[in-house]
Short mmCIF file of C-alpha atoms in Angstrom, two decimals:
data_model
loop_
_atom_site.label_atom_id
_atom_site.label_comp_id
_atom_site.label_asym_id
_atom_site.label_seq_id
_atom_site.Cartn_x
_atom_site.Cartn_y
_atom_site.Cartn_z
CA GLU A 466 127.50 152.60 103.23
CA LEU A 467 127.72 152.69 106.99
CA LEU A 468 125.35 149.73 107.21
CA GLN A 469 127.30 147.89 104.54
CA GLY A 470 130.51 148.53 106.36
CA LEU A 471 129.01 147.14 109.56
CA ALA A 472 127.75 144.06 107.74
CA GLY A 473 131.03 143.46 105.93
CA LEU A 474 129.37 143.51 102.48
CA PRO A 475 130.90 144.85 99.28
CA CYS A 476 129.66 148.17 98.00
CA SER A 477 129.99 150.13 94.80
CA SER A 478 131.36 153.15 96.71
CA PRO A 479 134.85 153.25 98.17
CA ALA A 480 135.25 151.66 101.55
CA VAL A 481 134.67 153.92 104.48
CA ASN A 482 137.01 153.65 107.46
CA LEU A 483 134.99 154.21 110.55
CA PRO A 484 136.69 155.71 113.59
CA ARG A 485 136.50 153.85 116.83
CA SER A 486 134.19 156.45 118.27
CA SER A 487 131.85 156.40 115.29
CA ALA A 488 129.66 153.73 116.84
CA SER A 489 129.47 155.55 120.12
CA PHE A 490 126.28 157.29 119.06
CA LEU A 491 124.57 153.93 119.17
CA GLY A 492 125.15 153.65 122.85
CA PRO A 493 127.50 151.52 124.90
CA ARG A 494 125.12 148.52 124.81
CA TRP A 495 125.23 148.25 120.99
CA SER A 496 128.43 146.53 120.01
CA ARG A 497 129.56 145.91 116.44
CA SER A 498 128.78 142.16 116.58
CA LYS A 499 125.25 142.81 117.83
CA MET A 500 124.64 145.28 115.05
CA LEU A 501 125.85 142.73 112.51
CA ARG A 502 123.42 140.12 113.81
CA LEU A 503 120.51 142.57 113.66
CA LEU A 504 121.29 144.28 110.39
CA ARG A 505 122.58 141.42 108.21
CA PRO A 506 119.13 139.94 107.28
CA ALA A 507 117.85 143.35 106.18
CA LEU A 508 120.84 144.60 104.24
CA VAL A 509 120.29 145.16 100.55
CA CYS A 510 122.95 146.47 98.27
CA PRO A 511 122.20 147.47 94.68
CA GLY A 512 125.73 146.68 93.55
CA PRO A 513 126.14 144.03 90.84
CA SER A 514 128.78 142.18 92.83
CA LEU A 515 126.45 141.51 95.75
CA VAL A 516 125.77 137.79 96.32
CA PRO A 517 122.53 137.12 98.20
CA LEU A 518 122.98 135.44 101.53
CA ALA A 519 120.15 132.95 100.99
CA PRO A 520 117.80 132.50 98.03
CA PRO A 521 114.10 133.10 98.66
CA LEU A 522 111.93 130.09 99.27
CA HIS A 523 110.10 130.51 96.00
CA MET A 524 113.38 130.38 94.10
CA HIS A 525 114.05 126.75 94.96
CA THR A 526 113.68 124.63 91.85
CA PRO A 527 111.20 121.82 92.42
CA VAL A 528 112.14 118.33 91.39
CA HIS A 529 109.68 116.98 88.83
CA MET A 530 109.23 113.33 88.06
CA HIS A 531 108.96 112.96 84.31
CA ARG A 532 106.31 110.58 83.12
CA ALA A 533 108.68 109.07 80.60
CA HIS A 534 110.78 107.62 83.41
CA MET A 535 107.83 106.14 85.31
CA HIS A 536 107.11 102.76 83.76
CA THR A 537 103.86 101.86 85.45
CA PRO A 538 101.89 98.81 84.31
CA VAL A 539 99.28 101.05 82.69
CA GLN A 540 101.91 102.91 80.66
CA VAL A 541 103.52 99.63 79.62
CA ALA A 542 100.10 98.47 78.44
CA GLU A 543 99.63 101.73 76.51
CA GLN A 544 102.99 101.31 74.77
CA PHE A 545 102.13 97.71 73.94
CA LEU A 546 98.77 98.62 72.40
CA VAL A 547 100.10 101.58 70.43
CA GLY A 548 103.17 99.67 69.28
CA LEU A 549 101.12 96.69 68.11
CA GLN A 550 98.73 98.95 66.19
CA GLU A 551 101.56 100.86 64.54
CA MET A 552 103.43 97.69 63.66
CA SER A 553 100.40 95.95 62.16
CA GLY A 554 98.81 99.00 60.57
CA ALA A 555 95.37 97.50 61.15
CA SER A 556 92.31 99.28 62.47
CA TRP A 557 92.13 99.85 66.19
CA TRP A 558 89.28 97.41 66.76
CA LEU A 559 91.27 94.64 65.09
CA SER A 560 94.42 95.65 66.96
CA ILE A 561 92.55 95.42 70.28
CA ALA A 562 91.32 91.94 69.41
CA ALA A 563 94.82 90.87 68.33
CA ALA A 564 96.37 92.29 71.49
CA THR A 565 93.82 90.44 73.61
CA LEU A 566 94.50 87.16 71.84
CA THR A 567 98.26 87.67 72.17
CA VAL A 568 98.20 88.44 75.89
CA ARG A 569 95.74 85.69 76.75
CA SER A 570 97.62 83.09 74.70
CA THR A 571 101.13 83.95 75.89
CA VAL A 572 100.48 84.85 79.53
CA THR A 573 97.25 83.38 80.85
CA LEU A 574 96.99 80.19 78.77
CA PRO A 575 100.17 78.62 80.21
CA LEU A 576 99.01 79.57 83.69
CA ALA A 577 95.58 78.08 82.97
CA ALA A 578 97.25 74.84 81.87
CA TYR A 579 99.31 74.84 85.07
CA GLN A 580 96.13 75.41 87.07
CA THR A 581 94.53 72.43 85.31
CA VAL A 582 97.46 70.22 86.30
CA ILE A 583 97.28 71.33 89.95
CA LEU A 584 93.52 70.79 90.17
CA HIS A 585 93.77 67.34 88.59
CA ARG A 586 96.45 66.33 91.08
CA VAL A 587 94.40 67.64 93.99
CA GLU A 588 91.33 65.80 92.75
CA ALA A 589 93.34 62.61 92.33
CA LEU A 590 94.42 62.87 95.97
CA GLN A 591 90.87 63.02 97.30
CA LYS A 592 90.45 59.23 97.15
CA GLU A 593 93.71 58.70 99.00
CA ILE A 594 92.76 61.35 101.58
CA SER A 595 89.43 59.60 102.21
CA GLU A 596 91.17 56.26 102.69
CA LEU A 597 93.67 57.81 105.10
CA SER A 598 90.85 59.40 107.05
CA LEU A 599 89.17 56.02 107.50
CA ARG A 600 92.51 54.45 108.40
CA LEU A 601 93.11 57.15 111.02
CA ARG A 602 89.76 56.46 112.64
CA TYR A 603 90.50 52.75 112.67
CA GLU A 604 93.89 53.27 114.30
CA VAL A 605 92.29 55.50 116.92
CA SER A 606 89.68 52.87 117.72
CA VAL A 607 92.33 50.13 118.07
CA LYS A 608 94.46 52.34 120.29
CA ALA A 609 91.44 53.20 122.42
CA LYS A 610 90.78 49.53 123.09
CA GLU A 611 94.43 48.91 124.04
CA VAL A 612 94.80 51.88 126.36
CA GLY A 613 91.25 52.01 127.60
CA TRP A 614 90.28 55.46 126.46
CA SER A 615 86.89 56.79 127.26
CA LEU A 616 84.29 57.37 124.56
CA ASP A 617 84.84 61.15 124.61
CA THR A 618 88.62 60.74 124.24
CA CYS A 619 88.13 58.37 121.34
CA ARG A 620 85.80 60.81 119.60
CA TYR A 621 88.24 63.65 120.17
CA PHE A 622 91.13 61.86 118.46
CA SER A 623 88.85 60.58 115.69
CA THR A 624 87.51 64.03 114.83
CA ASN A 625 90.70 65.99 115.50
CA THR A 626 91.47 67.97 112.36
CA LYS A 627 95.07 68.82 113.21
CA ASN A 628 96.33 65.31 112.48
CA MET A 629 94.35 65.13 109.26
CA LYS A 630 95.57 68.55 108.11
CA ARG A 631 99.15 67.49 108.75
CA ILE A 632 98.67 64.33 106.69
CA VAL A 633 96.99 66.24 103.84
CA SER A 634 99.79 68.83 103.83
CA GLU A 635 102.35 66.06 103.51
CA LEU A 636 100.44 64.66 100.54
CA TYR A 637 100.35 68.06 98.86
CA VAL A 638 104.09 68.44 99.35
CA ARG A 639 104.70 64.93 98.03
CA ASP A 640 102.77 65.54 94.79
CA ASN A 641 103.70 69.25 94.55
CA CYS A 642 100.07 70.31 94.17
CA HIS A 643 99.20 72.72 96.94
CA PRO A 644 95.80 74.28 96.09
CA PHE A 645 97.20 77.78 96.54
CA LYS A 646 99.25 77.30 93.37
CA ALA A 647 96.00 77.14 91.43
CA SER A 648 95.34 80.78 92.32
CA ILE A 649 98.41 82.03 90.44
CA LEU A 650 96.26 82.44 87.33
CA VAL A 651 93.94 84.89 89.09
CA LEU A 652 96.85 86.79 90.68
CA VAL A 653 98.30 87.42 87.22
CA GLN A 654 95.19 87.72 85.07
CA VAL A 655 93.40 90.35 87.17
CA PRO A 656 96.29 92.91 87.17
CA VAL A 657 96.81 92.41 83.43
CA TRP A 658 93.08 92.90 82.78
CA ILE A 659 92.99 96.07 84.89
CA SER A 660 96.15 97.50 83.29
CA LEU A 661 94.90 97.01 79.74
CA SER A 662 91.48 98.41 80.64
CA LEU A 663 92.95 101.56 82.18
CA ALA A 664 95.34 101.91 79.24
CA LEU A 665 92.45 101.88 76.78
CA ARG A 666 90.57 104.37 78.92
CA ASP A 667 93.56 106.75 78.88
CA LEU A 668 94.00 106.35 75.13
CA SER A 669 90.34 107.25 74.55
CA LEU A 670 90.67 110.65 76.26
CA ASP A 671 90.71 113.92 74.28
CA SER A 672 94.32 114.62 75.30
CA SER A 673 95.57 111.32 73.92
CA ALA A 674 97.75 111.29 70.83
CA VAL A 675 95.73 108.46 69.29
CA TYR A 676 92.31 109.89 70.12
CA SER A 677 91.46 110.70 66.50
CA ALA A 678 92.62 107.26 65.37
CA LEU A 679 90.45 105.56 67.99
CA ALA A 680 87.50 107.75 67.05
CA ALA A 681 87.71 106.44 63.48
CA GLY A 682 89.02 102.96 64.23
CA GLY A 683 85.75 101.10 64.75
CA ALA A 684 83.66 98.92 62.47
CA LEU A 685 80.07 97.94 61.79
CA TRP A 686 77.81 99.69 64.31
CA PHE A 687 80.65 100.85 66.61
CA LYS A 688 82.43 103.33 64.37
CA ASP A 689 83.74 105.47 67.26
CA LEU A 690 85.71 103.56 69.90
CA THR A 691 85.94 106.56 72.25
CA VAL A 692 82.22 106.64 73.12
CA PRO A 693 80.00 103.99 74.72
CA ASP A 694 78.09 101.52 72.58
CA SER A 695 74.64 103.09 72.36
CA THR A 696 73.12 99.92 70.87
CA TRP A 697 74.13 97.80 73.91
CA ILE A 698 75.09 94.96 71.57
CA ILE A 699 78.63 94.63 72.94
CA PRO A 700 77.56 94.96 76.62
CA VAL A 701 74.84 92.32 76.29
CA SER A 702 77.19 90.03 74.36
CA LEU A 703 79.75 90.47 77.13
CA GLY A 704 77.23 89.52 79.82
CA LEU A 705 76.07 86.43 77.93
CA THR A 706 79.65 85.33 77.26
CA ASN A 707 80.57 85.70 80.92
CA LEU A 708 77.48 83.74 81.96
CA LEU A 709 78.33 80.99 79.49
CA LEU A 710 81.90 80.91 80.81
CA VAL A 711 80.64 80.54 84.39
CA GLU A 712 78.15 77.81 83.47
CA VAL A 713 80.72 75.85 81.46
CA GLY A 714 83.12 75.94 84.38
CA THR A 715 80.50 74.59 86.79
CA ALA A 716 78.37 72.35 84.57
CA LEU A 717 80.11 69.13 85.59
CA ASN A 718 80.55 70.19 89.21
CA LYS A 719 77.82 68.71 91.37
CA SER A 720 79.08 70.09 94.67
CA GLY A 721 76.47 72.14 96.48
CA ARG A 722 78.98 73.91 98.70
CA ARG A 723 80.00 76.22 95.87
CA ARG A 724 76.51 77.44 95.14
CA ILE A 725 77.18 80.81 96.80
CA VAL A 726 80.31 81.31 94.69
CA LEU A 727 78.37 80.34 91.56
CA HIS A 728 75.63 82.85 92.28
CA SER A 729 78.24 85.53 92.96
CA PHE A 730 79.88 84.95 89.58
CA ARG A 731 76.50 85.09 87.90
CA ALA A 732 75.72 88.40 89.59
CA VAL A 733 79.06 89.87 88.52
CA SER A 734 78.44 88.73 84.93
CA LEU A 735 75.10 90.50 84.85
CA LEU A 736 76.53 93.57 86.55
CA MET A 737 79.12 93.92 83.81
CA ILE A 738 76.36 94.66 81.28
CA PRO A 739 75.42 98.15 82.56
CA VAL A 740 79.03 98.90 83.49
CA SER A 741 80.28 98.17 79.97
CA ALA A 742 77.45 100.27 78.54
CA TYR A 743 78.89 103.42 80.14
CA VAL A 744 82.57 103.01 79.28
CA PRO A 745 84.24 103.67 75.91
CA THR A 746 83.62 101.02 73.31
CA CYS A 747 87.32 100.20 73.14
CA MET A 748 87.16 99.01 76.78
CA SER A 749 83.95 96.99 76.37
CA LEU A 750 85.32 95.49 73.14
CA TYR A 751 88.45 94.40 74.98
CA TRP A 752 86.36 92.85 77.76
CA LEU A 753 84.26 90.96 75.21
CA CYS A 754 87.33 89.69 73.36
CA SER A 755 88.97 88.66 76.63
CA SER A 756 85.92 86.68 77.74
CA ALA A 757 85.55 85.04 74.33
CA VAL A 758 89.22 84.01 74.24
CA GLY A 759 88.95 82.72 77.80
CA LEU A 760 85.94 80.61 76.82
CA GLY A 761 87.88 79.19 73.89
CA HIS A 762 90.86 78.36 76.09
CA ASN A 763 88.53 76.65 78.56
CA MET A 764 87.21 74.41 75.83
CA ILE A 765 90.71 73.64 74.52
CA LEU A 766 91.94 72.60 77.97
CA ARG A 767 89.13 70.03 78.17
CA SER A 768 90.45 68.12 75.18
CA PRO A 769 91.84 64.62 75.90
CA LYS A 770 94.78 65.35 73.61
CA VAL A 771 95.72 68.36 75.71
CA HIS A 772 95.42 66.26 78.87
CA ARG A 773 97.79 63.68 77.44
CA LEU A 774 100.15 66.47 76.43
CA LEU A 775 100.10 67.69 80.05
CA GLN A 776 100.66 64.10 81.23
CA LEU A 777 97.23 63.90 82.81
CA GLN A 778 94.77 61.07 82.78
CA PRO A 779 91.68 62.21 80.82
CA LYS A 780 88.45 61.98 82.76
CA SER A 781 86.52 61.22 79.60
CA ASN A 782 87.23 60.63 75.96
CA THR A 783 84.16 62.67 74.99
CA PRO A 784 84.34 65.78 77.19
CA TYR A 785 82.33 68.00 74.87
CA ARG A 786 79.51 65.48 74.57
CA ASP A 787 79.47 65.14 78.34
CA LEU A 788 79.33 68.92 78.66
CA CYS A 789 76.33 69.16 76.34
CA ALA A 790 74.60 66.35 78.22
CA ALA A 791 75.25 68.14 81.51
CA PHE A 792 73.71 71.32 80.09
CA VAL A 793 70.65 69.44 78.88
CA THR A 794 70.23 67.69 82.23
CA LYS A 795 70.82 70.84 84.26
CA TYR A 796 68.62 73.27 82.35
CA LEU A 797 66.41 71.80 79.64
CA ARG A 798 65.12 68.72 81.46
CA LYS A 799 64.76 70.69 84.67
CA THR A 800 62.65 73.27 82.87
CA THR A 801 60.58 70.53 81.23
CA THR A 802 59.98 68.86 84.57
CA GLU A 803 58.91 72.08 86.25
CA HIS A 804 56.60 73.23 83.44
CA GLY A 805 55.46 69.84 82.19
CA PRO A 806 51.82 69.00 81.51
CA LYS A 807 49.72 68.45 84.60
CA GLN A 808 47.85 65.21 84.95
CA ASP A 809 44.21 65.19 86.01
#
């Protein structure tokens, strides 16, 4: 009670009035204020009316971020897949295929059409760019004769890339076809592909609410969508589809400067085979459906009717026949030439 009286805290016992000389036993150097500063942190009173001076550190309530309020792309993809399956009532393998077709047709197909328009405009400008390059060299040669430039000065202005880049940039702005706009498809498609893949991976975990439905939502040889495909049918089909997609995209391209990029895409297509063999079947099935739909969209965008719909001049009225001929020339005839009969 003496300590509580010094600290100014309430107590269950009646207040005690201390005489002025009651603190004299503490010595002249110990004043009341100094005692309060020393004793206040250690004072404990068992009375019910005592209010603690400061709550302990472990009593602070942590602030938790609830997952329901965090709408990440992966969670949005999970809600989309689960909602589509519940709305359709179909098996999970069919729901995955339908979700892939829906996303690719509503999101990436318009962007692929826009990419086709940009690339056609850029390709149409190449002839004009070549003519302007020749015109620039001619103007430089005429100016050199008038001013009397040396041969080195004339070569410098003829091969200077700054002037040509400025002219090409003006042409891109004029036709609204900067090549960077063609990369919008990749900037959108890759995040969507990653989000849906991670969403399927999370749904295939034991803690998922739809784990049992995924485990029984397969068909044919892949009955369980939560385990990898032990037959490797889906992984091999995925690799072949990706290779076919790469070859179709480069069959009519005779530029040798993109050979490194072509080989890189081929390597990635082959690498996806062992990767898809060690992930849940729902993920590899989505990858296969995505590649197959992408191949179909690629073939649709080659149609002359689609080109006219996009207000583009078709390169050929028989694009599919030209594609088959390019495949025959590039692979079959090349193989026949290399392994043909030897003459004596």
